Amino acid sequence: MSGIFGRLRTIGRRTTAADSGEPSRQAALKERKRTYNLFEAAAVYVAACAVDDQERIDEAAAWVSPEALSFGVNELACRAVVALARERDESPQEVARTLLGLPAA
């Protein structure tokens, strides 16, 4: 997960650079009439990060603002930890620490 949050910090810089350097991508984004939900963007972004699909990461990052994407990723992480905690009959804190490879508190 640390890779996801590290990428979130660079979205604003990368999006700005991509918009100014890629006219074809900019045109494609303007032509797209669909409005993306921030949770949809977060789901695509996290799934793409999990398989290191940089093209899909960049695409999802362009759908919403960096702040909205960060909020969506945080919400997804919270929901995932709660779901795993219920499934494992553990506390959310135990699950989060396990997923991050941290010792028990």
Tab-separated table of C-alpha atoms in Angstrom:
chain	number	residue	atom	x	y	z
A	1	MET	CA	0.000	0.000	0.000
A	2	SER	CA	2.882	2.408	0.560
A	3	GLY	CA	3.391	2.505	-3.206
A	4	ILE	CA	-0.162	3.753	-3.664
A	5	PHE	CA	0.246	6.613	-1.224
A	6	GLY	CA	3.640	7.516	-2.672
A	7	ARG	CA	2.031	7.740	-6.081
A	8	LEU	CA	-0.778	9.918	-4.725
A	9	ARG	CA	1.763	12.553	-3.721
A	10	THR	CA	3.000	12.839	-7.291
A	11	ILE	CA	-0.353	12.863	-9.083
A	12	GLY	CA	-0.633	16.642	-9.208
A	13	ARG	CA	2.838	17.036	-10.694
A	14	ARG	CA	2.454	14.151	-13.127
A	15	THR	CA	-1.018	15.236	-14.272
A	16	THR	CA	0.203	18.763	-14.955
A	17	ALA	CA	3.222	17.498	-16.880
A	18	ALA	CA	1.118	15.008	-18.861
A	19	ASP	CA	-1.464	17.646	-19.777
A	20	SER	CA	1.149	20.046	-21.110
A	21	GLY	CA	3.232	17.409	-22.889
A	22	GLU	CA	0.653	15.156	-24.502
A	23	PRO	CA	-1.814	16.969	-26.759
A	24	SER	CA	-3.379	13.691	-27.967
A	25	ARG	CA	-4.116	12.565	-24.409
A	26	GLN	CA	-5.513	15.988	-23.591
A	27	ALA	CA	-7.807	15.810	-26.628
A	28	ALA	CA	-8.915	12.300	-25.668
A	29	LEU	CA	-9.781	13.469	-22.154
A	30	LYS	CA	-11.847	16.354	-23.542
A	31	GLU	CA	-13.717	14.030	-25.892
A	32	ARG	CA	-14.659	11.705	-23.053
A	33	LYS	CA	-18.169	12.727	-22.007
A	34	ARG	CA	-18.475	10.379	-19.081
A	35	THR	CA	-18.153	11.814	-15.593
A	36	TYR	CA	-16.333	9.515	-13.211
A	37	ASN	CA	-17.271	8.959	-9.608
A	38	LEU	CA	-14.380	9.461	-7.176
A	39	PHE	CA	-14.896	5.956	-5.776
A	40	GLU	CA	-14.760	4.470	-9.262
A	41	ALA	CA	-11.527	6.366	-9.875
A	42	ALA	CA	-10.111	5.128	-6.564
A	43	ALA	CA	-11.051	1.514	-7.291
A	44	VAL	CA	-9.436	1.592	-10.741
A	45	TYR	CA	-6.388	3.438	-9.383
A	46	VAL	CA	-5.782	0.994	-6.512
A	47	ALA	CA	-6.343	-2.067	-8.699
A	48	ALA	CA	-3.920	-0.660	-11.288
A	49	CYS	CA	-1.348	0.045	-8.572
A	50	ALA	CA	-1.670	-3.545	-7.351
A	51	VAL	CA	-0.589	-4.851	-10.768
A	52	ASP	CA	1.727	-1.918	-11.566
A	53	ASP	CA	-0.263	-0.813	-14.647
A	54	GLN	CA	1.111	2.713	-15.086
A	55	GLU	CA	-1.129	3.548	-18.046
A	56	ARG	CA	-4.288	2.701	-16.092
A	57	ILE	CA	-2.927	4.498	-12.996
A	58	ASP	CA	-2.455	7.676	-15.023
A	59	GLU	CA	-5.882	7.299	-16.617
A	60	ALA	CA	-7.703	6.915	-13.294
A	61	ALA	CA	-5.705	9.782	-11.774
A	62	ALA	CA	-6.976	12.065	-14.541
A	63	TRP	CA	-10.641	11.318	-13.810
A	64	VAL	CA	-10.845	13.300	-10.548
A	65	SER	CA	-8.786	15.820	-8.622
A	66	PRO	CA	-5.813	14.554	-6.607
A	67	GLU	CA	-7.647	15.450	-3.406
A	68	ALA	CA	-10.748	13.495	-4.428
A	69	LEU	CA	-8.635	10.520	-5.453
A	70	SER	CA	-6.810	10.593	-2.128
A	71	PHE	CA	-10.141	10.650	-0.283
A	72	GLY	CA	-11.428	7.735	-2.384
A	73	VAL	CA	-8.292	5.659	-1.819
A	74	ASN	CA	-8.525	6.316	1.924
A	75	GLU	CA	-12.194	5.273	1.967
A	76	LEU	CA	-11.389	2.132	-0.021
A	77	ALA	CA	-8.591	1.249	2.401
A	78	CYS	CA	-10.890	1.706	5.401
A	79	ARG	CA	-13.622	-0.439	3.876
A	80	ALA	CA	-11.140	-3.143	2.879
A	81	VAL	CA	-9.658	-3.306	6.383
A	82	VAL	CA	-13.113	-3.501	7.972
A	83	ALA	CA	-14.194	-6.248	5.557
A	84	LEU	CA	-11.030	-8.273	6.197
A	85	ALA	CA	-11.366	-7.776	9.946
A	86	ARG	CA	-14.902	-9.178	9.862
A	87	GLU	CA	-13.816	-12.069	7.655
A	88	ARG	CA	-10.875	-12.913	9.920
A	89	ASP	CA	-12.713	-12.152	13.178
A	90	GLU	CA	-9.924	-9.732	14.151
A	91	SER	CA	-9.861	-6.050	14.981
A	92	PRO	CA	-9.330	-3.544	12.153
A	93	GLN	CA	-6.097	-2.457	13.888
A	94	GLU	CA	-4.752	-6.029	13.877
A	95	VAL	CA	-5.613	-6.455	10.193
A	96	ALA	CA	-4.068	-3.116	9.199
A	97	ARG	CA	-0.848	-3.880	11.075
A	98	THR	CA	-0.678	-7.357	9.523
A	99	LEU	CA	-1.200	-5.996	5.996
A	100	LEU	CA	1.587	-3.497	6.530
A	101	GLY	CA	3.912	-6.102	8.026
A	102	LEU	CA	4.020	-4.374	11.421
A	103	PRO	CA	4.403	-6.240	14.704
A	104	ALA	CA	1.376	-6.688	16.955
A	105	ALA	CA	0.686	-3.659	19.119
